[in-house]
Amino acid sequence: MTRVFSGIKPTGHLTLGNYLGAMRQWAAVDQHQADALFCVVDLHGMTVDHDPARLRRLTRQAATLLLAAGLDPELCTVFVQSHVDEHTRLSYVMECVATDGEMRRMIQYKEKVTSEGARGRGVRLSLLTYPALMAADILAYGADEVPVGDDQAQHVELTRDLAVRFNQRYGHTFVVPKATVPTVAARVMNLQDPTSKMGKSDDSGPGIVYLLDEPDVIRKKVMRAVTDSGREVVYDREEQPGVANLLEILAACTGGNPESLATVHDSYGALKQVTAEAVLETLRPVQARHKELCADPGYVEGVLRHGAEKARAIARPIVDTAYRAIGLLPPGTVSGPVTAEPAMNAAR
């Protein structure tokens, strides 16, 4: 059975983009067709300045929303990254396989260095090396497929390169994964800046629909979405990014086609109204289930505890194999007779 792994970072409140671009597919498709693992990658949340208490709250909230979105612990494994030590054990091995140049070529790192540098600030070392941790997240489970947004595809390509390199140098150890990207709404854009991703850590609140926003707030954000010059509703990502974003969101919520939906609406106002109602209808069951789960925190804790146990049972043998392959001595064992290492340059 195909094994799927994906994660979500608790650096902010989860958004409509997270749901339409990833979480909904995980629940509707991946957990039914594969041996699926879904992880709240809280260690990745430490690559930027953060408040510890907020990180814990967001981690719990993200896990609860994954369940509210329809992930079923009877069908898949839901857990928190830091609860499984194998992630950090394998991460250092991946750092020893990767090169400095590969890390510095990552688009997100280069963008963050530029933006922080403009403010006279630096970035954390972990931001540079976190693609190695992401590779470890994936390779530790022998994942065949990694459902990701298109902005993360570069990291999966790096993971593939590291897996192939490790296998060639130290013996076949890892499955070489591939990225799978949803075809519709893979990258929902900011309603106030349709050329930028709807990111959960973005400061532009009015352009972001959060999964737990009140209905009136959601409706107001969609109705105030930036559109384009002209009046004709046309699906053109290059020339009319604002309208295209609304059409893609509407298509993702209703199962329609952006091009076809463009022919149905004769004004931007009508398009916004229909899109707002579609978003509300899409998020209504998620919000209701989230409220139920918050009333039973013991259930969520139990799911995460059991999920970590299941994840650990899969990852530990793979990581142990990688440790042996790269030359690390297993604890408490000595293989073969103990002999002295020949002295080098003894005459010196």
mmCIF file of C-alpha atoms in Angstrom:
data_model
loop_
_atom_site.group_PDB
_atom_site.id
_atom_site.type_symbol
_atom_site.label_atom_id
_atom_site.label_comp_id
_atom_site.label_asym_id
_atom_site.label_seq_id
_atom_site.Cartn_x
_atom_site.Cartn_y
_atom_site.Cartn_z
ATOM 1 C CA MET A 1 0.000 0.000 0.000
ATOM 2 C CA THR A 2 1.319 3.440 -0.932
ATOM 3 C CA ARG A 3 2.536 5.397 2.087
ATOM 4 C CA VAL A 4 1.813 9.130 2.247
ATOM 5 C CA PHE A 5 3.331 11.686 4.617
ATOM 6 C CA SER A 6 2.588 15.374 4.952
ATOM 7 C CA GLY A 7 2.769 17.996 7.665
ATOM 8 C CA ILE A 8 1.474 21.395 8.609
ATOM 9 C CA LYS A 9 3.441 24.086 10.428
ATOM 10 C CA PRO A 10 1.901 25.817 13.491
ATOM 11 C CA THR A 11 3.308 29.276 12.815
ATOM 12 C CA GLY A 12 -0.121 30.899 12.688
ATOM 13 C CA HIS A 13 -3.832 30.159 12.629
ATOM 14 C CA LEU A 14 -4.733 27.771 9.817
ATOM 15 C CA THR A 15 -6.355 29.327 6.774
ATOM 16 C CA LEU A 16 -8.742 28.603 3.951
ATOM 17 C CA GLY A 17 -5.629 28.062 1.843
ATOM 18 C CA ASN A 18 -4.413 25.317 4.167
ATOM 19 C CA TYR A 19 -7.804 23.645 3.985
ATOM 20 C CA LEU A 20 -8.478 23.874 0.238
ATOM 21 C CA GLY A 21 -4.866 23.283 -0.743
ATOM 22 C CA ALA A 22 -4.081 20.354 1.550
ATOM 23 C CA MET A 23 -6.242 19.342 4.503
ATOM 24 C CA ARG A 24 -9.412 18.590 2.561
ATOM 25 C CA GLN A 25 -7.604 16.305 0.145
ATOM 26 C CA TRP A 26 -5.900 14.529 3.035
ATOM 27 C CA ALA A 27 -9.299 13.762 4.544
ATOM 28 C CA ALA A 28 -11.262 13.044 1.372
ATOM 29 C CA VAL A 29 -8.656 11.120 -0.598
ATOM 30 C CA ASP A 30 -5.284 10.331 0.933
ATOM 31 C CA GLN A 31 -6.343 8.670 4.179
ATOM 32 C CA HIS A 32 -8.639 6.323 2.243
ATOM 33 C CA GLN A 33 -6.203 5.333 -0.506
ATOM 34 C CA ALA A 34 -2.905 5.069 1.350
ATOM 35 C CA ASP A 35 -1.124 4.305 4.587
ATOM 36 C CA ALA A 36 -1.189 7.978 5.543
ATOM 37 C CA LEU A 37 0.648 9.932 8.240
ATOM 38 C CA PHE A 38 -0.134 13.571 8.986
ATOM 39 C CA CYS A 39 2.001 15.585 11.338
ATOM 40 C CA VAL A 40 1.952 18.972 13.041
ATOM 41 C CA VAL A 41 5.580 19.962 12.441
ATOM 42 C CA ASP A 42 6.115 22.071 15.545
ATOM 43 C CA LEU A 43 9.931 21.919 15.319
ATOM 44 C CA HIS A 44 9.693 23.844 12.051
ATOM 45 C CA GLY A 45 7.816 26.533 13.949
ATOM 46 C CA MET A 46 11.012 27.292 15.851
ATOM 47 C CA THR A 47 12.938 28.420 12.776
ATOM 48 C CA VAL A 48 11.590 31.939 13.309
ATOM 49 C CA ASP A 49 11.143 34.125 16.348
ATOM 50 C CA HIS A 50 8.249 32.694 18.350
ATOM 51 C CA ASP A 51 6.484 32.775 21.690
ATOM 52 C CA PRO A 52 6.688 29.338 23.399
ATOM 53 C CA ALA A 53 3.181 29.470 24.866
ATOM 54 C CA ARG A 54 1.711 30.500 21.495
ATOM 55 C CA LEU A 55 3.568 27.705 19.721
ATOM 56 C CA ARG A 56 2.011 25.175 22.096
ATOM 57 C CA ARG A 57 -1.466 26.661 21.595
ATOM 58 C CA LEU A 58 -1.143 26.700 17.825
ATOM 59 C CA THR A 59 0.185 23.140 17.798
ATOM 60 C CA ARG A 60 -2.851 21.892 19.726
ATOM 61 C CA GLN A 61 -5.183 23.990 17.585
ATOM 62 C CA ALA A 62 -3.664 22.673 14.353
ATOM 63 C CA ALA A 63 -3.994 19.073 15.525
ATOM 64 C CA THR A 64 -7.612 19.681 16.522
ATOM 65 C CA LEU A 65 -8.386 21.273 13.150
ATOM 66 C CA LEU A 66 -6.845 18.330 11.305
ATOM 67 C CA LEU A 67 -9.319 16.080 13.076
ATOM 68 C CA ALA A 68 -12.139 18.573 12.530
ATOM 69 C CA ALA A 69 -11.331 18.586 8.808
ATOM 70 C CA GLY A 70 -12.073 14.877 8.695
ATOM 71 C CA LEU A 71 -8.859 13.022 9.436
ATOM 72 C CA ASP A 72 -9.874 9.767 11.110
ATOM 73 C CA PRO A 73 -7.330 8.199 13.516
ATOM 74 C CA GLU A 74 -8.814 4.819 12.598
ATOM 75 C CA LEU A 75 -7.742 5.401 8.991
ATOM 76 C CA CYS A 76 -4.547 7.443 9.330
ATOM 77 C CA THR A 77 -1.882 8.487 11.814
ATOM 78 C CA VAL A 78 -2.091 11.993 13.296
ATOM 79 C CA PHE A 79 0.728 13.136 15.560
ATOM 80 C CA VAL A 80 3.054 15.945 16.611
ATOM 81 C CA GLN A 81 6.582 16.001 15.181
ATOM 82 C CA SER A 82 8.431 16.678 18.449
ATOM 83 C CA HIS A 83 6.743 13.649 20.064
ATOM 84 C CA VAL A 84 8.784 11.325 17.837
ATOM 85 C CA ASP A 85 12.549 11.588 18.415
ATOM 86 C CA GLU A 86 13.397 9.935 15.117
ATOM 87 C CA HIS A 87 12.822 13.222 13.290
ATOM 88 C CA THR A 88 15.740 14.938 14.992
ATOM 89 C CA ARG A 89 17.868 11.784 15.006
ATOM 90 C CA LEU A 90 17.648 11.565 11.229
ATOM 91 C CA SER A 91 17.840 15.303 10.633
ATOM 92 C CA TYR A 92 21.535 15.477 11.560
ATOM 93 C CA VAL A 93 22.277 12.558 9.243
ATOM 94 C CA MET A 94 20.584 14.463 6.430
ATOM 95 C CA GLU A 95 22.702 17.533 7.239
ATOM 96 C CA CYS A 96 25.762 15.307 6.815
ATOM 97 C CA VAL A 97 24.546 14.246 3.381
ATOM 98 C CA ALA A 98 23.377 17.654 2.116
ATOM 99 C CA THR A 99 25.635 20.489 0.999
ATOM 100 C CA ASP A 100 25.728 24.120 2.057
ATOM 101 C CA GLY A 101 24.917 25.187 -1.491
ATOM 102 C CA GLU A 102 21.752 23.076 -1.576
ATOM 103 C CA MET A 103 20.499 24.644 1.617
ATOM 104 C CA ARG A 104 21.176 28.184 0.439
ATOM 105 C CA ARG A 105 19.372 27.633 -2.869
ATOM 106 C CA MET A 106 16.033 27.049 -1.155
ATOM 107 C CA ILE A 107 13.657 29.812 -2.275
ATOM 108 C CA GLN A 108 12.040 30.355 1.126
ATOM 109 C CA TYR A 109 15.436 30.794 2.775
ATOM 110 C CA LYS A 110 16.587 33.305 0.168
ATOM 111 C CA GLU A 111 13.350 35.285 0.448
ATOM 112 C CA LYS A 112 13.550 35.399 4.253
ATOM 113 C CA VAL A 113 17.207 36.451 4.218
ATOM 114 C CA THR A 114 16.341 39.289 1.839
ATOM 115 C CA SER A 115 13.315 40.508 3.800
ATOM 116 C CA GLU A 116 15.036 40.304 7.184
ATOM 117 C CA GLY A 117 18.215 41.834 5.821
ATOM 118 C CA ALA A 118 16.222 44.848 4.632
ATOM 119 C CA ARG A 119 15.174 45.334 8.265
ATOM 120 C CA GLY A 120 18.734 45.019 9.504
ATOM 121 C CA ARG A 121 18.107 41.584 11.013
ATOM 122 C CA GLY A 122 19.500 38.135 10.460
ATOM 123 C CA VAL A 123 17.801 34.734 10.368
ATOM 124 C CA ARG A 124 18.196 31.687 12.563
ATOM 125 C CA LEU A 125 20.577 28.939 11.523
ATOM 126 C CA SER A 126 17.684 26.491 11.767
ATOM 127 C CA LEU A 127 15.987 28.298 8.867
ATOM 128 C CA LEU A 128 18.966 27.396 6.695
ATOM 129 C CA THR A 129 19.095 23.767 7.785
ATOM 130 C CA TYR A 130 15.391 23.010 8.171
ATOM 131 C CA PRO A 131 15.105 21.414 4.691
ATOM 132 C CA ALA A 132 17.287 18.641 6.131
ATOM 133 C CA LEU A 133 14.752 18.210 8.936
ATOM 134 C CA MET A 134 11.939 18.207 6.392
ATOM 135 C CA ALA A 135 13.767 15.491 4.466
ATOM 136 C CA ALA A 136 14.085 13.516 7.681
ATOM 137 C CA ASP A 137 10.349 13.954 8.334
ATOM 138 C CA ILE A 138 9.602 12.261 5.030
ATOM 139 C CA LEU A 139 12.354 9.656 4.776
ATOM 140 C CA ALA A 140 11.892 8.363 8.316
ATOM 141 C CA TYR A 141 8.569 6.846 7.278
ATOM 142 C CA GLY A 142 9.475 5.400 3.916
ATOM 143 C CA ALA A 143 6.894 7.671 2.301
ATOM 144 C CA ASP A 144 6.164 7.116 -1.372
ATOM 145 C CA GLU A 145 4.202 10.338 -1.850
ATOM 146 C CA VAL A 146 4.188 13.760 -0.197
ATOM 147 C CA PRO A 147 1.079 15.887 -0.842
ATOM 148 C CA VAL A 148 2.289 19.499 -0.782
ATOM 149 C CA GLY A 149 1.455 22.917 -2.107
ATOM 150 C CA ASP A 150 3.532 23.990 -5.089
ATOM 151 C CA ASP A 151 5.621 26.263 -2.844
ATOM 152 C CA GLN A 152 6.975 23.189 -1.044
ATOM 153 C CA ALA A 153 7.740 21.093 -4.116
ATOM 154 C CA GLN A 154 11.372 22.289 -4.110
ATOM 155 C CA HIS A 155 11.891 20.791 -0.659
ATOM 156 C CA VAL A 156 10.565 17.426 -1.788
ATOM 157 C CA GLU A 157 12.962 17.513 -4.741
ATOM 158 C CA LEU A 158 15.815 18.089 -2.304
ATOM 159 C CA THR A 159 14.552 15.159 -0.235
ATOM 160 C CA ARG A 160 14.651 12.974 -3.333
ATOM 161 C CA ASP A 161 18.226 14.073 -4.070
ATOM 162 C CA LEU A 162 19.352 13.321 -0.508
ATOM 163 C CA ALA A 163 17.678 9.912 -0.506
ATOM 164 C CA VAL A 164 19.329 8.931 -3.800
ATOM 165 C CA ARG A 165 22.721 10.211 -2.624
ATOM 166 C CA PHE A 166 22.497 8.347 0.683
ATOM 167 C CA ASN A 167 21.429 5.123 -1.034
ATOM 168 C CA GLN A 168 24.304 5.345 -3.518
ATOM 169 C CA ARG A 169 26.955 6.080 -0.897
ATOM 170 C CA TYR A 170 25.861 3.909 2.012
ATOM 171 C CA GLY A 171 23.542 1.258 0.597
ATOM 172 C CA HIS A 172 19.853 1.255 -0.195
ATOM 173 C CA THR A 173 18.051 2.592 2.879
ATOM 174 C CA PHE A 174 15.389 5.099 1.873
ATOM 175 C CA VAL A 175 12.372 5.111 -0.383
ATOM 176 C CA VAL A 176 12.720 7.961 -2.892
ATOM 177 C CA PRO A 177 9.458 9.941 -2.548
ATOM 178 C CA LYS A 178 7.605 12.100 -5.025
ATOM 179 C CA ALA A 179 5.571 15.256 -4.500
ATOM 180 C CA THR A 180 1.885 15.257 -5.372
ATOM 181 C CA VAL A 181 0.273 18.666 -5.889
ATOM 182 C CA PRO A 182 -3.514 19.250 -5.984
ATOM 183 C CA THR A 183 -4.674 20.510 -9.374
ATOM 184 C CA VAL A 184 -7.257 23.039 -8.108
ATOM 185 C CA ALA A 185 -6.555 25.658 -5.414
ATOM 186 C CA ALA A 186 -3.120 24.241 -4.762
ATOM 187 C CA ARG A 187 -2.117 27.756 -3.830
ATOM 188 C CA VAL A 188 -4.917 30.024 -2.617
ATOM 189 C CA MET A 189 -3.866 33.649 -2.827
ATOM 190 C CA ASN A 190 -4.298 36.562 -0.423
ATOM 191 C CA LEU A 191 -7.612 38.343 -0.982
ATOM 192 C CA GLN A 192 -5.948 41.752 -0.616
ATOM 193 C CA ASP A 193 -2.849 40.851 -2.636
ATOM 194 C CA PRO A 194 -3.752 38.126 -5.154
ATOM 195 C CA THR A 195 -0.148 37.849 -6.289
ATOM 196 C CA SER A 196 0.873 36.539 -2.842
ATOM 197 C CA LYS A 197 0.011 33.287 -1.114
ATOM 198 C CA MET A 198 -2.634 33.287 1.627
ATOM 199 C CA GLY A 199 -0.083 32.519 4.357
ATOM 200 C CA LYS A 200 -1.038 31.812 7.961
ATOM 201 C CA SER A 201 1.899 33.831 9.304
ATOM 202 C CA ASP A 202 1.124 36.805 7.037
ATOM 203 C CA ASP A 203 0.468 40.169 8.680
ATOM 204 C CA SER A 204 -2.280 41.081 6.203
ATOM 205 C CA GLY A 205 -5.266 39.850 8.206
ATOM 206 C CA PRO A 206 -7.997 41.326 5.931
ATOM 207 C CA GLY A 207 -6.717 39.229 3.039
ATOM 208 C CA ILE A 208 -6.670 35.953 4.941
ATOM 209 C CA VAL A 209 -9.676 33.787 5.722
ATOM 210 C CA TYR A 210 -8.878 31.814 8.866
ATOM 211 C CA LEU A 211 -10.642 28.507 9.456
ATOM 212 C CA LEU A 212 -12.008 29.726 12.780
ATOM 213 C CA ASP A 213 -13.124 33.174 11.619
ATOM 214 C CA GLU A 214 -16.725 34.043 12.481
ATOM 215 C CA PRO A 215 -19.152 33.811 9.513
ATOM 216 C CA ASP A 216 -19.668 37.576 9.371
ATOM 217 C CA VAL A 217 -15.922 38.115 9.299
ATOM 218 C CA ILE A 218 -15.486 35.602 6.469
ATOM 219 C CA ARG A 219 -18.245 37.207 4.427
ATOM 220 C CA LYS A 220 -16.776 40.671 4.933
ATOM 221 C CA LYS A 221 -13.266 39.561 3.899
ATOM 222 C CA VAL A 222 -14.495 37.937 0.690
ATOM 223 C CA MET A 223 -16.757 40.860 -0.216
ATOM 224 C CA ARG A 224 -13.826 43.243 0.226
ATOM 225 C CA ALA A 225 -11.450 41.146 -1.867
ATOM 226 C CA VAL A 226 -9.318 43.056 -4.362
ATOM 227 C CA THR A 227 -10.460 42.565 -7.949
ATOM 228 C CA ASP A 228 -9.140 44.010 -11.193
ATOM 229 C CA SER A 229 -9.749 46.843 -13.631
ATOM 230 C CA GLY A 230 -12.679 46.325 -15.963
ATOM 231 C CA ARG A 231 -16.029 44.727 -15.270
ATOM 232 C CA GLU A 232 -16.027 41.442 -17.167
ATOM 233 C CA VAL A 233 -15.577 38.263 -15.137
ATOM 234 C CA VAL A 234 -12.820 36.387 -16.958
ATOM 235 C CA TYR A 235 -10.511 33.643 -15.686
ATOM 236 C CA ASP A 236 -7.044 34.969 -16.452
ATOM 237 C CA ARG A 237 -4.416 34.410 -13.783
ATOM 238 C CA GLU A 238 -1.937 36.808 -15.411
ATOM 239 C CA GLU A 239 -4.176 39.724 -16.371
ATOM 240 C CA GLN A 240 -6.895 39.398 -13.698
ATOM 241 C CA PRO A 241 -5.304 37.724 -10.660
ATOM 242 C CA GLY A 242 -7.940 38.986 -8.208
ATOM 243 C CA VAL A 243 -10.879 37.589 -10.152
ATOM 244 C CA ALA A 244 -8.954 34.409 -10.939
ATOM 245 C CA ASN A 245 -8.302 33.880 -7.232
ATOM 246 C CA LEU A 246 -12.013 34.199 -6.408
ATOM 247 C CA LEU A 247 -12.923 31.821 -9.234
ATOM 248 C CA GLU A 248 -10.382 29.253 -8.046
ATOM 249 C CA ILE A 249 -11.672 29.464 -4.490
ATOM 250 C CA LEU A 250 -15.256 29.099 -5.711
ATOM 251 C CA ALA A 251 -14.275 26.149 -7.905
ATOM 252 C CA ALA A 252 -12.493 24.437 -5.018
ATOM 253 C CA CYS A 253 -15.486 24.918 -2.710
ATOM 254 C CA THR A 254 -18.109 23.755 -5.206
ATOM 255 C CA GLY A 255 -16.234 21.225 -7.313
ATOM 256 C CA GLY A 256 -16.623 23.398 -10.390
ATOM 257 C CA ASN A 257 -14.232 24.656 -13.026
ATOM 258 C CA PRO A 258 -12.827 28.228 -12.870
ATOM 259 C CA GLU A 259 -13.223 28.823 -16.612
ATOM 260 C CA SER A 260 -16.819 27.625 -16.622
ATOM 261 C CA LEU A 261 -17.725 29.548 -13.483
ATOM 262 C CA ALA A 262 -16.465 32.763 -15.064
ATOM 263 C CA THR A 263 -19.219 32.559 -17.667
ATOM 264 C CA VAL A 264 -21.972 32.307 -15.033
ATOM 265 C CA HIS A 265 -21.413 35.593 -13.193
ATOM 266 C CA ASP A 266 -21.959 38.956 -14.840
ATOM 267 C CA SER A 267 -20.340 41.183 -12.188
ATOM 268 C CA TYR A 268 -17.597 41.171 -9.585
ATOM 269 C CA GLY A 269 -20.170 41.765 -6.845
ATOM 270 C CA ALA A 270 -22.190 38.698 -7.823
ATOM 271 C CA LEU A 271 -19.015 36.593 -7.953
ATOM 272 C CA LYS A 272 -17.972 37.754 -4.487
ATOM 273 C CA GLN A 273 -21.406 37.047 -3.038
ATOM 274 C CA VAL A 274 -21.516 33.505 -4.377
ATOM 275 C CA THR A 275 -17.899 32.848 -3.343
ATOM 276 C CA ALA A 276 -18.532 34.088 0.199
ATOM 277 C CA GLU A 277 -21.519 31.759 0.597
ATOM 278 C CA ALA A 278 -19.548 28.839 -0.831
ATOM 279 C CA VAL A 279 -16.695 29.434 1.620
ATOM 280 C CA LEU A 280 -19.104 29.645 4.552
ATOM 281 C CA GLU A 281 -20.816 26.405 3.530
ATOM 282 C CA THR A 282 -17.451 24.677 3.117
ATOM 283 C CA LEU A 283 -16.144 25.723 6.529
ATOM 284 C CA ARG A 284 -19.364 25.290 8.508
ATOM 285 C CA PRO A 285 -18.894 21.546 9.311
ATOM 286 C CA VAL A 286 -15.203 22.064 10.129
ATOM 287 C CA GLN A 287 -16.005 24.779 12.650
ATOM 288 C CA ALA A 288 -18.794 22.718 14.203
ATOM 289 C CA ARG A 289 -16.564 19.663 14.612
ATOM 290 C CA HIS A 290 -13.743 21.821 16.014
ATOM 291 C CA LYS A 291 -16.114 23.111 18.696
ATOM 292 C CA GLU A 292 -17.026 19.533 19.656
ATOM 293 C CA LEU A 293 -13.392 18.466 19.871
ATOM 294 C CA CYS A 294 -12.456 21.462 22.031
ATOM 295 C CA ALA A 295 -15.064 20.297 24.517
ATOM 296 C CA ASP A 296 -13.261 16.940 24.765
ATOM 297 C CA PRO A 297 -9.512 17.724 24.989
ATOM 298 C CA GLY A 298 -8.776 14.286 26.395
ATOM 299 C CA TYR A 299 -9.812 12.738 23.095
ATOM 300 C CA VAL A 300 -7.397 14.903 21.105
ATOM 301 C CA GLU A 301 -4.555 14.139 23.537
ATOM 302 C CA GLY A 302 -5.270 10.435 23.202
ATOM 303 C CA VAL A 303 -5.213 10.617 19.413
ATOM 304 C CA LEU A 304 -1.849 12.409 19.454
ATOM 305 C CA ARG A 305 -0.350 10.004 21.977
ATOM 306 C CA HIS A 306 -1.464 6.942 20.034
ATOM 307 C CA GLY A 307 -0.406 8.575 16.766
ATOM 308 C CA ALA A 308 3.099 9.197 18.090
ATOM 309 C CA GLU A 309 3.370 5.553 19.156
ATOM 310 C CA LYS A 310 2.341 4.354 15.698
ATOM 311 C CA ALA A 311 4.686 6.811 13.985
ATOM 312 C CA ARG A 312 7.603 5.833 16.220
ATOM 313 C CA ALA A 313 7.091 2.143 15.443
ATOM 314 C CA ILE A 314 7.428 2.897 11.725
ATOM 315 C CA ALA A 315 10.289 5.393 11.908
ATOM 316 C CA ARG A 316 12.630 3.781 14.435
ATOM 317 C CA PRO A 317 13.684 0.755 12.338
ATOM 318 C CA ILE A 318 14.295 2.973 9.301
ATOM 319 C CA VAL A 319 16.359 5.494 11.250
ATOM 320 C CA ASP A 320 18.291 2.725 13.020
ATOM 321 C CA THR A 321 19.124 1.252 9.608
ATOM 322 C CA ALA A 322 20.338 4.655 8.399
ATOM 323 C CA TYR A 323 22.543 5.026 11.479
ATOM 324 C CA ARG A 324 24.185 1.673 10.853
ATOM 325 C CA ALA A 325 24.567 2.349 7.132
ATOM 326 C CA ILE A 326 26.350 5.667 7.653
ATOM 327 C CA GLY A 327 28.766 4.120 10.153
ATOM 328 C CA LEU A 328 27.360 4.800 13.622
ATOM 329 C CA LEU A 329 27.888 2.098 16.222
ATOM 330 C CA PRO A 330 24.636 0.725 17.650
ATOM 331 C CA PRO A 331 24.414 1.316 21.429
ATOM 332 C CA GLY A 332 25.370 -1.615 23.628
ATOM 333 C CA THR A 333 26.791 -3.720 20.815
ATOM 334 C CA VAL A 334 30.171 -4.365 19.239
ATOM 335 C CA SER A 335 30.214 -6.075 15.866
ATOM 336 C CA GLY A 336 33.131 -8.439 15.318
ATOM 337 C CA PRO A 337 36.464 -8.630 17.155
ATOM 338 C CA VAL A 338 37.792 -5.477 18.765
ATOM 339 C CA THR A 339 40.944 -4.387 16.977
ATOM 340 C CA ALA A 340 43.100 -1.307 17.250
ATOM 341 C CA GLU A 341 42.876 1.247 14.477
ATOM 342 C CA PRO A 342 46.250 1.440 12.710
ATOM 343 C CA ALA A 343 48.225 4.482 13.812
ATOM 344 C CA MET A 344 48.628 7.076 11.105
ATOM 345 C CA ASN A 345 51.978 8.797 10.629
ATOM 346 C CA ALA A 346 53.342 7.160 13.771
ATOM 347 C CA ALA A 347 56.871 8.231 12.898
ATOM 348 C CA ARG A 348 55.802 11.842 13.191
#
